[in-house]
Short mmCIF file of C-alpha atoms (C1' of nucleotides) in Angstrom, two decimals:
data_model
loop_
_atom_site.label_atom_id
_atom_site.label_comp_id
_atom_site.label_asym_id
_atom_site.label_seq_id
_atom_site.Cartn_x
_atom_site.Cartn_y
_atom_site.Cartn_z
CA MET A 30 83.17 85.26 123.24
CA SER A 31 82.34 88.61 124.69
CA VAL A 32 79.31 89.42 126.71
CA SER A 33 77.86 92.66 127.93
CA GLY A 34 75.08 93.98 130.05
CA THR A 35 74.23 97.62 130.54
CA SER A 36 70.93 99.31 131.06
CA GLU A 37 71.78 101.70 128.26
CA VAL A 38 72.42 98.72 126.07
CA ASN A 39 69.04 97.30 126.87
CA ARG A 40 67.29 100.53 126.14
CA PHE A 41 69.14 100.87 122.89
CA ILE A 42 68.30 97.44 121.64
CA ALA A 43 64.73 97.78 122.83
CA GLY A 44 64.43 100.51 120.25
CA HIS A 45 63.84 103.48 122.51
CA THR A 46 67.05 105.24 121.52
CA PRO A 47 66.24 107.26 118.42
CA SER A 48 69.76 107.89 117.07
CA PRO A 49 71.86 104.75 116.59
CA GLU A 50 75.03 106.81 116.27
CA THR A 51 74.78 107.85 119.93
CA ARG A 52 75.23 104.23 120.93
CA PRO A 53 77.70 103.76 123.80
CA ASN A 54 81.09 102.26 123.10
CA VAL A 55 80.38 99.00 124.92
CA ASN A 56 80.20 95.94 122.73
CA LEU A 57 76.50 95.41 122.79
CA SER A 58 76.46 93.19 119.74
CA ASP A 59 76.63 90.13 121.96
CA CYS A 60 74.09 88.46 124.21
CA PRO A 61 70.97 90.54 123.71
CA SER A 62 69.29 87.31 124.75
CA ARG A 63 69.24 88.74 128.24
CA LEU A 64 66.42 90.97 127.05
CA VAL A 65 64.28 87.88 126.78
CA LEU A 66 65.85 85.88 129.60
CA GLU A 67 65.24 88.48 132.27
CA HIS A 68 61.52 88.18 131.63
CA VAL A 69 61.10 84.42 131.35
CA THR A 70 63.48 83.77 134.25
CA SER A 71 62.10 86.48 136.51
CA ARG A 72 60.86 85.48 139.90
CA TRP A 73 57.19 85.27 138.94
CA GLY A 74 57.72 84.71 135.23
CA VAL A 75 59.01 81.20 135.80
CA LEU A 76 56.05 80.32 137.99
CA VAL A 77 53.49 81.80 135.60
CA LEU A 78 54.94 79.93 132.63
CA ALA A 79 55.09 76.72 134.64
CA ALA A 80 51.47 77.06 135.69
CA LEU A 81 50.21 77.87 132.19
CA LEU A 82 52.13 74.91 130.83
CA GLU A 83 49.50 72.49 132.01
CA ARG A 84 46.37 74.54 131.33
CA SER A 85 44.96 78.02 130.91
CA TYR A 86 44.08 80.06 133.96
CA ARG A 87 41.96 83.00 134.96
CA PHE A 88 43.62 85.88 136.81
CA SER A 89 42.34 84.98 140.25
CA GLU A 90 43.04 81.31 139.65
CA LEU A 91 46.66 82.12 138.90
CA ARG A 92 46.81 84.27 141.98
CA ARG A 93 45.67 81.38 144.13
CA GLU A 94 47.85 78.87 142.31
CA ILE A 95 51.01 80.92 142.71
CA SER A 96 50.92 81.51 146.42
CA GLY A 97 52.70 84.62 147.54
CA VAL A 98 52.31 86.76 144.44
CA SER A 99 50.65 90.15 144.81
CA GLU A 100 48.02 91.40 142.36
CA LYS A 101 50.41 94.06 141.20
CA MET A 102 53.25 91.71 140.38
CA LEU A 103 51.00 89.12 138.76
CA ALA A 104 49.42 91.75 136.51
CA GLN A 105 52.81 93.21 135.69
CA THR A 106 54.31 89.81 134.95
CA LEU A 107 51.41 88.82 132.73
CA GLN A 108 51.62 92.08 130.80
CA THR A 109 55.33 91.63 130.21
CA LEU A 110 54.85 88.06 129.03
CA GLU A 111 51.96 89.12 126.83
CA ARG A 112 54.00 91.92 125.32
CA ASP A 113 56.81 89.50 124.52
CA GLY A 114 54.35 87.23 122.75
CA PHE A 115 54.49 84.38 125.26
CA VAL A 116 51.06 84.71 126.80
CA HIS A 117 47.70 85.17 125.14
CA ARG A 118 45.17 87.30 127.00
CA ASP A 119 41.54 86.55 126.28
CA ALA A 120 39.24 89.11 127.90
CA LYS A 121 35.60 88.12 127.64
CA PRO A 122 33.24 91.14 127.57
CA VAL A 123 30.98 89.91 130.34
CA ILE A 124 29.99 91.15 133.77
CA PRO A 125 31.69 90.33 135.99
CA PRO A 126 34.75 90.38 133.74
CA ARG A 127 36.47 87.14 132.90
CA VAL A 128 40.00 86.99 131.53
CA ASP A 129 41.71 83.78 130.49
CA TYR A 130 45.45 83.50 130.12
CA SER A 131 47.11 80.83 128.01
CA LEU A 132 50.41 80.17 126.30
CA THR A 133 51.10 81.05 122.69
CA ALA A 134 53.14 78.68 120.55
CA LEU A 135 56.22 80.74 121.33
CA GLY A 136 55.25 80.84 124.97
CA ARG A 137 54.99 77.08 125.10
CA GLN A 138 58.55 76.87 123.81
CA ALA A 139 59.68 79.29 126.49
CA ALA A 140 57.79 77.46 129.20
CA GLU A 141 59.25 74.12 128.21
CA GLN A 142 62.75 75.57 128.21
CA VAL A 143 62.48 77.10 131.66
CA TRP A 144 60.64 74.05 132.91
CA ALA A 145 63.52 71.86 131.81
CA LEU A 146 65.91 74.20 133.59
CA ALA A 147 63.74 74.14 136.70
CA ARG A 148 63.64 70.35 136.68
CA TRP A 149 67.40 70.21 136.46
CA ALA A 150 67.69 72.76 139.27
CA GLU A 151 65.36 70.73 141.44
CA GLY A 152 67.41 67.61 140.82
CA SER A 153 70.63 69.36 141.74
CA LEU A 154 69.26 70.76 144.99
CA PRO A 155 70.91 68.12 147.22
CA GLU A 156 74.32 68.80 145.73
CA VAL A 157 73.84 72.56 145.97
CA PHE A 158 72.75 72.41 149.58
CA ALA A 159 75.67 70.16 150.40
CA ALA A 160 78.01 72.63 148.74
CA ARG A 161 76.52 75.52 150.68
CA SER A 162 76.88 73.70 153.98
CA ALA A 163 80.49 72.89 153.23
CA TYR A 164 81.20 76.49 152.20
CA ASP A 165 79.48 78.00 155.22
CA GLY A 166 81.12 75.50 157.53
CA VAL A 167 84.57 76.49 156.39
CA ARG A 168 83.91 80.21 156.33
CA VAL A 169 82.74 80.37 159.96
CA MET B 57 50.66 71.79 140.39
CA SER B 58 51.12 74.42 143.01
CA VAL B 59 53.96 76.87 143.15
CA SER B 60 55.04 79.31 145.76
CA GLY B 61 57.60 82.01 146.32
CA THR B 62 58.08 83.95 149.51
CA SER B 63 61.21 85.41 151.01
CA GLU B 64 60.30 83.76 154.29
CA VAL B 65 60.09 80.50 152.45
CA ASN B 66 63.53 80.97 151.01
CA ARG B 67 65.02 81.81 154.34
CA PHE B 68 63.39 78.76 155.86
CA ILE B 69 64.65 76.36 153.27
CA ALA B 70 68.08 77.96 153.31
CA GLY B 71 68.29 76.74 156.88
CA HIS B 72 68.47 80.09 158.66
CA THR B 73 65.17 79.66 160.49
CA PRO B 74 66.02 77.78 163.67
CA SER B 75 62.58 76.46 164.61
CA PRO B 76 60.79 74.51 161.85
CA GLU B 77 57.46 74.72 163.69
CA THR B 78 57.30 78.49 163.07
CA ARG B 79 57.12 77.84 159.35
CA PRO B 80 54.46 79.97 157.60
CA ASN B 81 51.30 78.34 156.31
CA VAL B 82 52.20 78.77 152.63
CA ASN B 83 52.80 75.57 150.71
CA LEU B 84 56.54 75.76 150.44
CA SER B 85 56.96 72.10 149.58
CA ASP B 86 56.88 72.98 145.87
CA CYS B 87 59.41 74.59 143.58
CA PRO B 88 62.36 75.21 145.88
CA SER B 89 64.24 75.08 142.59
CA ARG B 90 63.97 78.85 142.59
CA LEU B 91 66.65 78.85 145.25
CA VAL B 92 69.05 77.61 142.63
CA LEU B 93 67.50 79.31 139.63
CA GLU B 94 67.74 82.81 141.04
CA HIS B 95 71.50 82.42 141.21
CA VAL B 96 72.23 80.78 137.87
CA THR B 97 69.75 82.99 136.01
CA SER B 98 70.79 86.21 137.71
CA ARG B 99 71.91 89.08 135.56
CA TRP B 100 75.64 88.44 135.93
CA GLY B 101 75.37 84.77 136.83
CA VAL B 102 74.34 83.85 133.31
CA LEU B 103 77.22 85.78 131.79
CA VAL B 104 79.79 84.35 134.21
CA LEU B 105 78.68 80.80 133.56
CA ALA B 106 78.68 81.41 129.83
CA ALA B 107 82.19 82.82 129.93
CA LEU B 108 83.58 80.01 132.08
CA LEU B 109 82.00 77.46 129.80
CA GLU B 110 84.75 77.89 127.25
CA ARG B 111 87.73 78.31 129.55
CA SER B 112 88.87 79.37 133.00
CA TYR B 113 89.39 83.04 133.74
CA ARG B 114 91.18 85.27 136.18
CA PHE B 115 89.20 87.91 138.04
CA SER B 116 90.31 90.86 135.97
CA GLU B 117 89.96 88.85 132.77
CA LEU B 118 86.36 88.13 133.60
CA ARG B 119 85.83 91.78 134.41
CA ARG B 120 87.05 92.78 130.96
CA GLU B 121 85.22 89.95 129.25
CA ILE B 122 81.88 90.83 130.81
CA SER B 123 81.71 94.48 129.95
CA GLY B 124 79.60 96.52 132.28
CA VAL B 125 80.02 94.52 135.46
CA SER B 126 81.36 96.29 138.54
CA GLU B 127 84.02 94.72 140.74
CA LYS B 128 81.52 94.44 143.53
CA MET B 129 78.93 92.55 141.53
CA LEU B 130 81.47 90.27 139.88
CA ALA B 131 82.96 89.33 143.24
CA GLN B 132 79.52 88.83 144.72
CA THR B 133 78.35 86.72 141.80
CA LEU B 134 81.45 84.56 141.89
CA GLN B 135 81.09 84.02 145.63
CA THR B 136 77.49 82.97 145.25
CA LEU B 137 78.32 80.57 142.45
CA GLU B 138 81.23 79.19 144.43
CA ARG B 139 79.06 78.69 147.49
CA ASP B 140 76.52 76.80 145.41
CA GLY B 141 79.25 74.52 144.13
CA PHE B 142 79.19 75.74 140.53
CA VAL B 143 82.50 77.57 140.42
CA HIS B 144 85.90 76.52 141.67
CA ARG B 145 88.12 79.25 143.06
CA ASP B 146 91.84 78.65 142.82
CA ALA B 147 93.81 81.32 144.67
CA LYS B 148 97.53 81.02 144.04
CA PRO B 149 99.66 82.30 146.96
CA VAL B 150 101.81 84.62 144.88
CA ILE B 151 102.46 88.32 144.76
CA PRO B 152 100.72 89.93 143.06
CA PRO B 153 97.84 87.57 143.83
CA ARG B 154 96.41 85.43 141.06
CA VAL B 155 93.00 83.79 141.29
CA ASP B 156 91.63 81.47 138.65
CA TYR B 157 87.96 80.68 138.32
CA SER B 158 86.66 77.57 136.60
CA LEU B 159 83.54 75.46 136.47
CA THR B 160 83.01 72.40 138.63
CA ALA B 161 81.31 69.35 137.17
CA LEU B 162 78.03 70.59 138.60
CA GLY B 163 78.74 74.07 137.34
CA ARG B 164 79.31 72.77 133.85
CA GLN B 165 75.87 71.19 133.95
CA ALA B 166 74.38 74.47 135.09
CA ALA B 167 76.25 76.43 132.46
CA GLU B 168 75.15 74.13 129.68
CA GLN B 169 71.55 74.37 130.83
CA VAL B 170 71.48 78.15 130.92
CA TRP B 171 73.48 78.31 127.74
CA ALA B 172 70.87 76.20 125.98
CA LEU B 173 68.21 78.53 127.30
CA ALA B 174 70.19 81.56 126.17
CA ARG B 175 70.62 80.09 122.71
CA TRP B 176 66.89 79.53 122.44
CA ALA B 177 66.24 83.07 123.68
CA GLU B 178 68.62 84.48 121.10
CA GLY B 179 66.88 82.56 118.36
CA SER B 180 63.48 83.80 119.44
CA LEU B 181 64.55 87.43 119.54
CA PRO B 182 63.01 88.35 116.17
CA GLU B 183 59.65 86.94 117.17
CA VAL B 184 59.79 88.63 120.56
CA PHE B 185 60.70 91.99 119.08
CA ALA B 186 57.94 91.66 116.53
CA ALA B 187 55.48 90.87 119.31
CA ARG B 188 56.63 93.88 121.30
CA SER B 189 56.24 96.21 118.35
CA ALA B 190 52.75 94.91 117.67
CA TYR B 191 51.81 95.26 121.34
CA ASP B 192 53.24 98.76 121.65
CA GLY B 193 51.72 99.82 118.38
CA VAL B 194 48.26 98.91 119.52
CA ARG B 195 48.69 100.38 122.97
CA VAL B 196 49.66 103.86 121.71
"C1'" DC C 241 95.92 92.05 141.30
"C1'" DA C 242 91.98 90.69 143.85
"C1'" DG C 243 89.20 91.88 146.64
"C1'" DA C 244 86.57 94.30 151.05
"C1'" DA C 245 84.11 98.25 152.91
"C1'" DT C 246 81.33 102.19 152.64
"C1'" DC C 247 78.02 105.43 150.78
"C1'" DC C 248 74.02 106.27 148.41
"C1'" DG C 249 70.53 106.60 144.51
"C1'" DT C 250 67.00 103.98 142.46
"C1'" DA C 251 64.18 100.58 141.15
"C1'" DC C 252 61.79 96.77 142.71
"C1'" DC C 253 58.14 95.02 145.26
"C1'" DG C 254 54.39 94.47 148.75
"C1'" DA C 255 50.36 96.59 150.99
"C1'" DT C 256 46.52 99.30 150.57
"C1'" DA C 257 42.88 101.75 148.44
"C1'" DC C 258 40.25 102.65 144.50
"C1'" DT C 259 37.78 101.75 139.69
"C1'" DG C 260 35.01 99.76 135.70
"C1'" DC D 277 36.31 89.89 138.95
"C1'" DA D 278 40.23 92.01 137.02
"C1'" DG D 279 42.68 95.07 137.29
"C1'" DT D 280 44.97 100.43 138.17
"C1'" DA D 281 47.06 104.09 141.25
"C1'" DT D 282 49.65 105.49 144.93
"C1'" DC D 283 52.77 105.16 148.82
"C1'" DG D 284 56.62 103.54 151.32
"C1'" DG D 285 60.26 100.16 152.87
"C1'" DT D 286 63.96 97.59 151.29
"C1'" DA D 287 67.34 95.52 148.89
"C1'" DC D 288 69.90 95.66 144.75
"C1'" DG D 289 73.60 97.57 142.47
"C1'" DG D 290 77.05 101.29 140.92
"C1'" DA D 291 80.93 104.47 142.22
"C1'" DT D 292 84.46 105.26 145.14
"C1'" DT D 293 87.93 104.36 148.51
"C1'" DC D 294 90.95 101.40 150.98
"C1'" DT D 295 93.82 96.99 151.93
"C1'" DG D 296 96.90 92.61 151.77
#
DNA sequence: CAGAATCCGTACCGATACTG
DNA sequence: CAGTATCGGTACGGATTCTG
């Protein structure tokens, strides 16, 4: 197996590089899955997907639910997830505006995957903390 | 469900905040799993775990295997994963030095989890790319 | 060979102010 | 209410140099 990760690679695969023959010599044929992973496993991406897994939310509801997220990052995260086809954005033409966010079928798959990973991570916390203590104790 | 994510929160849980009574008012009782996730789902963390899933590697082998990673980031990633108890570091006292990296039992669990996620992500690439094209097409 | 240390650009991210 | 625009600090990460 051979894996790679370069920003040029990402841009190439994303389709923004016009001429395929100018592709760098790195083996970018492997692991383009990072292009998806880095969005669904991003700091706020995980939390947004987890929240939407149980029900749909309005923008301000999400902002309250996910404590600590700024408007900017929430909007940015939602746009990225919408662009990737994970989140459906339903903007009702009313005043004041009302926008509901929900998971698409694909998004539900993603959410369940990362949720499973998060559950495992939560379960392994004791072991991880123990390992960190041991490591730090020795290194001092 | 309520999720949170603040750097202060992370520092608190990590055990670097001496006085627990100075804890911020955010609800940090939820989702500390991010403390583990951000390491195993990091850019190079995923690739390192994936590589070590099939066999153990030496430092320079890993560096070649994961094209695009700098020495600094590979060393840093390996140290983080070792500290969390996912990677075992076996430094042989020879000259020139030889260091073998392998997965611990816990690390194998982590690797299999992220690998499953990566496999799903790879499979969903066509749908994601299609969604991106549709989104970008409309937005132009 | 396996790293540690340093320098430094940049991209991320939060805070703030503004808009429809 | 649901964002966008702008600014600025910071931390991430790459390139280079040095060491046991």
